[in-house]
């Protein structure tokens, strides 16, 4: 029977991109379902571009006919340069992920859907009523939005969590299972309420300190099923702090407790232990729907297909207006560079370097990296994308890279097409959820340089569990200067000195080109194959989507 599902998305590209593809996945799978996808009004064109790209590559444009892309809210409307400068120091309780005005807007639209009456979106367009919604899917960041709707209408609520199962347990799982919630919020408030413990600190400082080192873990060692042990400060390896992290836990944990299920971008065969760890603390259903990529990315590489894939990728910048790369007038410069490197140096000869659209490392550390790469006798080419607003490299060093003919610096790169190219040997990444599963889906080894949130867990998982990559630990300059648990019986001391950073980079780059790198590439290819197998007709992903359909239908059957 006809059904109406509502998806609440989050504007950041690492969230919006997979959720846009998830909407297409669901529209393809369930022909009787109409999907209302709620998207930040300033980023609806990117979401639509990603959906169109997916269906055009799959030659099934009809799937878009049942997706209502509804622009509502503007999360970044108040994020002026002045506010951005103050943001890291704000009391996190005053910096909710979804602004209160947007919460009201989203609620009003959903109430109208449930009451089967028209409503206007952010552009002034009127949306006529259709069948009442019978299912909600929420991005993990919408903890201030969806719980109230779940409680009012008693609809099934599933959460899209865009990272690995192990990172979910660490972020929002029970404390006794190695999770941060709910003890994190409780400890922050307990310290604030005790002058003796507070010691004059602001709530912002308390939130940062407890994130780095909580009293809930007396020996400082975190044990998460599916991961090797690690010190809790390893979760905060860089100085980067976002007050929204507090709200992510404070509002996100209650939403997970209230929810009926979780959708993950992983596949069961690569995270058996991690998934078991989630089920140890989560009472709902856990479904693995796989990395949300167009099916074309699971086909075999050719120079023509790589160029085509690059031409369709959607550009995303903060905070400007973005558009799809046309790719019609000429070959994308990244693809041209890779084609040339493939001819000159052979397969797996290029490193792609990307820290996403938000993060960027210590300038001195990134310069050391390039010095080491340019100093290698055996030429190692690289592509470096500077999409983050704070990305910076001196004019002198930029010129040095350009003159070397080994490196290409671009403000934006078609990442998925790059990862599919035969010339790529590895990616240096911050290990966000999107990039992590894109890399694994293409069988590309990762050199992890994580900053915050789920990134350190992903770097640890890939380097130590899947054995598909490395992690740079000497680049850490976070608020708590502690050693790394790995690296021998006494761990690894983080000195912070340039010599240590340079030495580790040399060792990792050498290992990448040696037997260890070959082993990790073989393992990455094995993971890629497991992901492909899960995507096959009748495979694990189809089985989990079938389970989702059965669940939604069962919960919406009228009482006898």
PDB file of C-alpha atoms in Angstrom, residues 310-517:
ATOM      1  CA  UNK A 310      34.392  13.282 -12.496  1.00  0.00           C
ATOM      2  CA  UNK A 311      32.146  15.320 -14.789  1.00  0.00           C
ATOM      3  CA  UNK A 312      29.064  14.538 -12.708  1.00  0.00           C
ATOM      4  CA  UNK A 313      30.406  15.099  -9.189  1.00  0.00           C
ATOM      5  CA  UNK A 314      28.731  17.857  -7.209  1.00  0.00           C
ATOM      6  CA  UNK A 315      30.898  20.685  -5.905  1.00  0.00           C
ATOM      7  CA  UNK A 316      30.344  21.714  -2.317  1.00  0.00           C
ATOM      8  CA  UNK A 317      31.909  24.714  -0.610  1.00  0.00           C
ATOM      9  CA  UNK A 318      31.238  26.603   2.599  1.00  0.00           C
ATOM     10  CA  UNK A 319      29.477  28.937   2.593  1.00  0.00           C
ATOM     11  CA  UNK A 320      29.216  29.902  -1.080  1.00  0.00           C
ATOM     12  CA  UNK A 321      26.789  28.850  -3.754  1.00  0.00           C
ATOM     13  CA  UNK A 322      27.916  25.655  -5.447  1.00  0.00           C
ATOM     14  CA  UNK A 323      27.213  23.948  -8.733  1.00  0.00           C
ATOM     15  CA  UNK A 324      27.863  20.712 -10.492  1.00  0.00           C
ATOM     16  CA  UNK A 325      31.124  20.417 -12.369  1.00  0.00           C
ATOM     17  CA  UNK A 326      30.223  20.513 -16.049  1.00  0.00           C
ATOM     18  CA  UNK A 327      33.176  18.491 -17.318  1.00  0.00           C
ATOM     19  CA  UNK A 328      32.007  19.101 -20.877  1.00  0.00           C
ATOM     20  CA  UNK A 329      34.601  21.581 -22.119  1.00  0.00           C
ATOM     21  CA  UNK A 330      37.649  19.712 -20.930  1.00  0.00           C
ATOM     22  CA  UNK A 331      38.831  16.825 -18.820  1.00  0.00           C
ATOM     23  CA  UNK A 332      38.848  17.584 -15.101  1.00  0.00           C
ATOM     24  CA  UNK A 333      42.407  18.699 -14.163  1.00  0.00           C
ATOM     25  CA  UNK A 334      42.635  16.036 -11.471  1.00  0.00           C
ATOM     26  CA  UNK A 335      41.736  13.267 -13.907  1.00  0.00           C
ATOM     27  CA  UNK A 336      44.163  14.655 -16.490  1.00  0.00           C
ATOM     28  CA  UNK A 337      46.896  14.684 -13.838  1.00  0.00           C
ATOM     29  CA  UNK A 338      46.087  11.094 -12.846  1.00  0.00           C
ATOM     30  CA  UNK A 339      46.044   9.911 -16.457  1.00  0.00           C
ATOM     31  CA  UNK A 340      49.474  11.461 -16.982  1.00  0.00           C
ATOM     32  CA  UNK A 341      50.821   9.953 -13.744  1.00  0.00           C
ATOM     33  CA  UNK A 342      49.499   6.541 -14.764  1.00  0.00           C
ATOM     34  CA  UNK A 343      51.448   6.792 -18.023  1.00  0.00           C
ATOM     35  CA  UNK A 344      54.618   8.120 -16.374  1.00  0.00           C
ATOM     36  CA  UNK A 345      54.777   6.240 -13.073  1.00  0.00           C
ATOM     37  CA  UNK A 346      52.281   3.408 -13.322  1.00  0.00           C
ATOM     38  CA  UNK A 347      49.410   2.219 -11.132  1.00  0.00           C
ATOM     39  CA  UNK A 348      49.125   3.266  -7.469  1.00  0.00           C
ATOM     40  CA  UNK A 349      51.694   6.039  -7.912  1.00  0.00           C
ATOM     41  CA  UNK A 350      49.649   9.031  -6.703  1.00  0.00           C
ATOM     42  CA  UNK A 351      48.575  10.067  -3.215  1.00  0.00           C
ATOM     43  CA  UNK A 352      45.355  12.044  -2.904  1.00  0.00           C
ATOM     44  CA  UNK A 353      45.354  14.456   0.059  1.00  0.00           C
ATOM     45  CA  UNK A 354      42.056  15.773   1.365  1.00  0.00           C
ATOM     46  CA  UNK A 355      40.864  16.939   4.768  1.00  0.00           C
ATOM     47  CA  UNK A 356      37.316  17.637   3.652  1.00  0.00           C
ATOM     48  CA  UNK A 357      35.476  20.947   3.561  1.00  0.00           C
ATOM     49  CA  UNK A 358      35.935  21.830   7.251  1.00  0.00           C
ATOM     50  CA  UNK A 359      39.265  20.601   8.646  1.00  0.00           C
ATOM     51  CA  UNK A 360      42.870  21.576   7.913  1.00  0.00           C
ATOM     52  CA  UNK A 361      46.092  20.652   9.737  1.00  0.00           C
ATOM     53  CA  UNK A 362      48.807  22.654  11.410  1.00  0.00           C
ATOM     54  CA  UNK A 363      50.481  24.607   8.583  1.00  0.00           C
ATOM     55  CA  UNK A 364      53.963  23.515   9.639  1.00  0.00           C
ATOM     56  CA  UNK A 365      52.970  19.846   9.619  1.00  0.00           C
ATOM     57  CA  UNK A 366      51.458  19.994   6.139  1.00  0.00           C
ATOM     58  CA  UNK A 367      54.616  21.703   4.893  1.00  0.00           C
ATOM     59  CA  UNK A 368      56.752  18.922   6.406  1.00  0.00           C
ATOM     60  CA  UNK A 369      54.590  16.386   4.576  1.00  0.00           C
ATOM     61  CA  UNK A 370      55.198  18.037   1.217  1.00  0.00           C
ATOM     62  CA  UNK A 371      58.908  18.444   1.916  1.00  0.00           C
ATOM     63  CA  UNK A 372      59.146  14.703   2.509  1.00  0.00           C
ATOM     64  CA  UNK A 373      57.075  13.823  -0.548  1.00  0.00           C
ATOM     65  CA  UNK A 374      59.086  16.103  -2.816  1.00  0.00           C
ATOM     66  CA  UNK A 375      62.315  14.742  -1.364  1.00  0.00           C
ATOM     67  CA  UNK A 376      61.613  11.125  -2.295  1.00  0.00           C
ATOM     68  CA  UNK A 377      63.982   9.932  -5.031  1.00  0.00           C
ATOM     69  CA  UNK A 378      61.406   7.542  -6.447  1.00  0.00           C
ATOM     70  CA  UNK A 379      58.830  10.071  -7.730  1.00  0.00           C
ATOM     71  CA  UNK A 380      55.592  10.105  -5.761  1.00  0.00           C
ATOM     72  CA  UNK A 381      52.950  12.349  -7.285  1.00  0.00           C
ATOM     73  CA  UNK A 382      50.085  13.858  -5.312  1.00  0.00           C
ATOM     74  CA  UNK A 383      46.862  15.828  -5.580  1.00  0.00           C
ATOM     75  CA  UNK A 384      46.109  18.240  -2.749  1.00  0.00           C
ATOM     76  CA  UNK A 385      42.660  19.763  -2.352  1.00  0.00           C
ATOM     77  CA  UNK A 386      42.208  22.918  -0.284  1.00  0.00           C
ATOM     78  CA  UNK A 387      38.442  22.910   0.207  1.00  0.00           C
ATOM     79  CA  UNK A 388      38.487  23.934   3.895  1.00  0.00           C
ATOM     80  CA  UNK A 389      37.996  27.672   4.611  1.00  0.00           C
ATOM     81  CA  UNK A 390      41.174  27.749   6.737  1.00  0.00           C
ATOM     82  CA  UNK A 391      43.342  25.864   4.233  1.00  0.00           C
ATOM     83  CA  UNK A 392      46.633  27.665   3.720  1.00  0.00           C
ATOM     84  CA  UNK A 393      49.958  27.008   2.054  1.00  0.00           C
ATOM     85  CA  UNK A 394      52.525  29.753   1.494  1.00  0.00           C
ATOM     86  CA  UNK A 395      52.913  31.180  -1.989  1.00  0.00           C
ATOM     87  CA  UNK A 396      56.565  30.159  -1.938  1.00  0.00           C
ATOM     88  CA  UNK A 397      55.767  26.540  -1.149  1.00  0.00           C
ATOM     89  CA  UNK A 398      52.888  26.446  -3.614  1.00  0.00           C
ATOM     90  CA  UNK A 399      55.290  27.565  -6.337  1.00  0.00           C
ATOM     91  CA  UNK A 400      57.780  24.895  -5.276  1.00  0.00           C
ATOM     92  CA  UNK A 401      55.127  22.195  -5.672  1.00  0.00           C
ATOM     93  CA  UNK A 402      54.018  23.492  -9.062  1.00  0.00           C
ATOM     94  CA  UNK A 403      57.596  23.631 -10.350  1.00  0.00           C
ATOM     95  CA  UNK A 404      58.242  20.057  -9.208  1.00  0.00           C
ATOM     96  CA  UNK A 405      55.573  18.766 -11.632  1.00  0.00           C
ATOM     97  CA  UNK A 406      54.826  16.118  -9.004  1.00  0.00           C
ATOM     98  CA  UNK A 407      51.927  17.859  -7.316  1.00  0.00           C
ATOM     99  CA  UNK A 408      48.581  19.388  -8.246  1.00  0.00           C
ATOM    100  CA  UNK A 409      46.855  21.831  -5.882  1.00  0.00           C
ATOM    101  CA  UNK A 410      43.132  22.392  -6.469  1.00  0.00           C
ATOM    102  CA  UNK A 411      40.376  24.144  -4.483  1.00  0.00           C
ATOM    103  CA  UNK A 412      38.014  21.235  -5.101  1.00  0.00           C
ATOM    104  CA  UNK A 413      38.415  17.699  -6.413  1.00  0.00           C
ATOM    105  CA  UNK A 414      35.997  14.998  -7.660  1.00  0.00           C
ATOM    106  CA  UNK A 415      36.928  12.676  -4.818  1.00  0.00           C
ATOM    107  CA  UNK A 416      34.908   9.620  -5.756  1.00  0.00           C
ATOM    108  CA  UNK A 417      36.200   9.647  -9.327  1.00  0.00           C
ATOM    109  CA  UNK A 418      39.759  10.137  -8.067  1.00  0.00           C
ATOM    110  CA  UNK A 419      39.499   7.160  -5.720  1.00  0.00           C
ATOM    111  CA  UNK A 420      38.269   5.028  -8.621  1.00  0.00           C
ATOM    112  CA  UNK A 421      41.339   5.852 -10.743  1.00  0.00           C
ATOM    113  CA  UNK A 422      44.079   3.235 -11.219  1.00  0.00           C
ATOM    114  CA  UNK A 423      46.816   5.792 -10.542  1.00  0.00           C
ATOM    115  CA  UNK A 424      45.721   6.304  -6.925  1.00  0.00           C
ATOM    116  CA  UNK A 425      47.922   4.538  -4.381  1.00  0.00           C
ATOM    117  CA  UNK A 426      46.537   5.994  -1.149  1.00  0.00           C
ATOM    118  CA  UNK A 427      44.585   8.854   0.356  1.00  0.00           C
ATOM    119  CA  UNK A 428      45.753  11.017   3.253  1.00  0.00           C
ATOM    120  CA  UNK A 429      42.493  11.785   5.001  1.00  0.00           C
ATOM    121  CA  UNK A 430      40.908  13.138   8.175  1.00  0.00           C
ATOM    122  CA  UNK A 431      38.833   9.921   8.158  1.00  0.00           C
ATOM    123  CA  UNK A 432      35.342  11.349   8.227  1.00  0.00           C
ATOM    124  CA  UNK A 433      32.570   8.818   7.743  1.00  0.00           C
ATOM    125  CA  UNK A 434      31.928   9.661   4.093  1.00  0.00           C
ATOM    126  CA  UNK A 435      35.566   9.540   3.012  1.00  0.00           C
ATOM    127  CA  UNK A 436      36.211   6.413   5.066  1.00  0.00           C
ATOM    128  CA  UNK A 437      33.552   4.361   3.306  1.00  0.00           C
ATOM    129  CA  UNK A 438      34.332   5.871  -0.093  1.00  0.00           C
ATOM    130  CA  UNK A 439      37.969   4.786   0.331  1.00  0.00           C
ATOM    131  CA  UNK A 440      37.013   1.295   1.488  1.00  0.00           C
ATOM    132  CA  UNK A 441      34.525   0.933  -1.375  1.00  0.00           C
ATOM    133  CA  UNK A 442      37.328   1.635  -3.844  1.00  0.00           C
ATOM    134  CA  UNK A 443      39.941  -0.505  -2.105  1.00  0.00           C
ATOM    135  CA  UNK A 444      42.257   2.460  -1.500  1.00  0.00           C
ATOM    136  CA  UNK A 445      44.611   2.419   1.529  1.00  0.00           C
ATOM    137  CA  UNK A 446      44.181   5.353   3.912  1.00  0.00           C
ATOM    138  CA  UNK A 447      46.838   7.313   5.772  1.00  0.00           C
ATOM    139  CA  UNK A 448      44.812   8.683   8.662  1.00  0.00           C
ATOM    140  CA  UNK A 449      45.284  12.214   9.973  1.00  0.00           C
ATOM    141  CA  UNK A 450      42.141  12.560  12.130  1.00  0.00           C
ATOM    142  CA  UNK A 451      40.920  15.631  13.973  1.00  0.00           C
ATOM    143  CA  UNK A 452      37.701  15.107  15.898  1.00  0.00           C
ATOM    144  CA  UNK A 453      34.434  13.239  16.518  1.00  0.00           C
ATOM    145  CA  UNK A 454      34.273   9.858  14.716  1.00  0.00           C
ATOM    146  CA  UNK A 455      37.499  10.438  12.782  1.00  0.00           C
ATOM    147  CA  UNK A 456      40.031   9.050  15.321  1.00  0.00           C
ATOM    148  CA  UNK A 457      37.956   5.879  15.691  1.00  0.00           C
ATOM    149  CA  UNK A 458      37.850   5.388  11.925  1.00  0.00           C
ATOM    150  CA  UNK A 459      41.620   5.895  11.652  1.00  0.00           C
ATOM    151  CA  UNK A 460      42.224   3.323  14.388  1.00  0.00           C
ATOM    152  CA  UNK A 461      39.757   0.862  12.837  1.00  0.00           C
ATOM    153  CA  UNK A 462      41.302   1.021   9.375  1.00  0.00           C
ATOM    154  CA  UNK A 463      44.942   1.000  10.481  1.00  0.00           C
ATOM    155  CA  UNK A 464      44.767  -1.569  13.286  1.00  0.00           C
ATOM    156  CA  UNK A 465      41.695  -3.753  12.644  1.00  0.00           C
ATOM    157  CA  UNK A 466      41.060  -3.859   8.901  1.00  0.00           C
ATOM    158  CA  UNK A 467      44.786  -3.325   8.270  1.00  0.00           C
ATOM    159  CA  UNK A 468      43.947  -1.227   5.232  1.00  0.00           C
ATOM    160  CA  UNK A 469      46.004   1.824   6.110  1.00  0.00           C
ATOM    161  CA  UNK A 470      48.250   3.758   8.454  1.00  0.00           C
ATOM    162  CA  UNK A 471      47.771   6.532  11.001  1.00  0.00           C
ATOM    163  CA  UNK A 472      50.035   9.503  11.659  1.00  0.00           C
ATOM    164  CA  UNK A 473      50.246  10.027  15.419  1.00  0.00           C
ATOM    165  CA  UNK A 474      53.172  12.443  15.768  1.00  0.00           C
ATOM    166  CA  UNK A 475      51.089  15.196  14.135  1.00  0.00           C
ATOM    167  CA  UNK A 476      48.831  15.291  17.188  1.00  0.00           C
ATOM    168  CA  UNK A 477      48.663  18.676  18.913  1.00  0.00           C
ATOM    169  CA  UNK A 478      45.407  18.306  20.867  1.00  0.00           C
ATOM    170  CA  UNK A 479      44.601  19.828  24.277  1.00  0.00           C
ATOM    171  CA  UNK A 480      45.877  16.817  26.242  1.00  0.00           C
ATOM    172  CA  UNK A 481      49.454  15.783  25.538  1.00  0.00           C
ATOM    173  CA  UNK A 482      49.363  12.041  26.148  1.00  0.00           C
ATOM    174  CA  UNK A 483      50.998   9.094  24.467  1.00  0.00           C
ATOM    175  CA  UNK A 484      49.364   6.700  22.014  1.00  0.00           C
ATOM    176  CA  UNK A 485      48.395   3.278  23.350  1.00  0.00           C
ATOM    177  CA  UNK A 486      49.731   1.445  20.286  1.00  0.00           C
ATOM    178  CA  UNK A 487      53.375   0.998  19.357  1.00  0.00           C
ATOM    179  CA  UNK A 488      54.663  -1.520  21.879  1.00  0.00           C
ATOM    180  CA  UNK A 489      54.270  -2.369  25.546  1.00  0.00           C
ATOM    181  CA  UNK A 490      54.905   1.232  26.620  1.00  0.00           C
ATOM    182  CA  UNK A 491      52.921   2.874  23.831  1.00  0.00           C
ATOM    183  CA  UNK A 492      54.200   5.710  21.655  1.00  0.00           C
ATOM    184  CA  UNK A 493      55.301   9.058  23.059  1.00  0.00           C
ATOM    185  CA  UNK A 494      54.013  12.082  21.145  1.00  0.00           C
ATOM    186  CA  UNK A 495      56.817  14.641  21.264  1.00  0.00           C
ATOM    187  CA  UNK A 496      55.349  17.397  19.110  1.00  0.00           C
ATOM    188  CA  UNK A 497      58.757  18.071  17.568  1.00  0.00           C
ATOM    189  CA  UNK A 498      59.203  18.618  13.845  1.00  0.00           C
ATOM    190  CA  UNK A 499      61.866  15.904  13.705  1.00  0.00           C
ATOM    191  CA  UNK A 500      59.432  13.295  15.046  1.00  0.00           C
ATOM    192  CA  UNK A 501      56.728  14.386  12.599  1.00  0.00           C
ATOM    193  CA  UNK A 502      59.148  14.226   9.673  1.00  0.00           C
ATOM    194  CA  UNK A 503      60.557  10.846  10.736  1.00  0.00           C
ATOM    195  CA  UNK A 504      57.119   9.262  11.023  1.00  0.00           C
ATOM    196  CA  UNK A 505      56.034  10.643   7.662  1.00  0.00           C
ATOM    197  CA  UNK A 506      59.160   9.254   6.013  1.00  0.00           C
ATOM    198  CA  UNK A 507      58.537   5.854   7.607  1.00  0.00           C
ATOM    199  CA  UNK A 508      54.888   5.740   6.541  1.00  0.00           C
ATOM    200  CA  UNK A 509      55.613   6.845   2.971  1.00  0.00           C
ATOM    201  CA  UNK A 510      58.375   4.244   2.759  1.00  0.00           C
ATOM    202  CA  UNK A 511      56.116   1.531   4.201  1.00  0.00           C
ATOM    203  CA  UNK A 512      53.366   2.461   1.756  1.00  0.00           C
ATOM    204  CA  UNK A 513      55.708   1.718  -1.154  1.00  0.00           C
ATOM    205  CA  UNK A 514      57.061  -1.468   0.421  1.00  0.00           C
ATOM    206  CA  UNK A 515      55.747  -4.864   1.479  1.00  0.00           C
ATOM    207  CA  UNK A 516      53.595  -3.424   4.266  1.00  0.00           C
ATOM    208  CA  UNK A 517      51.886  -1.132   1.796  1.00  0.00           C
TER     209      UNK A 517
END
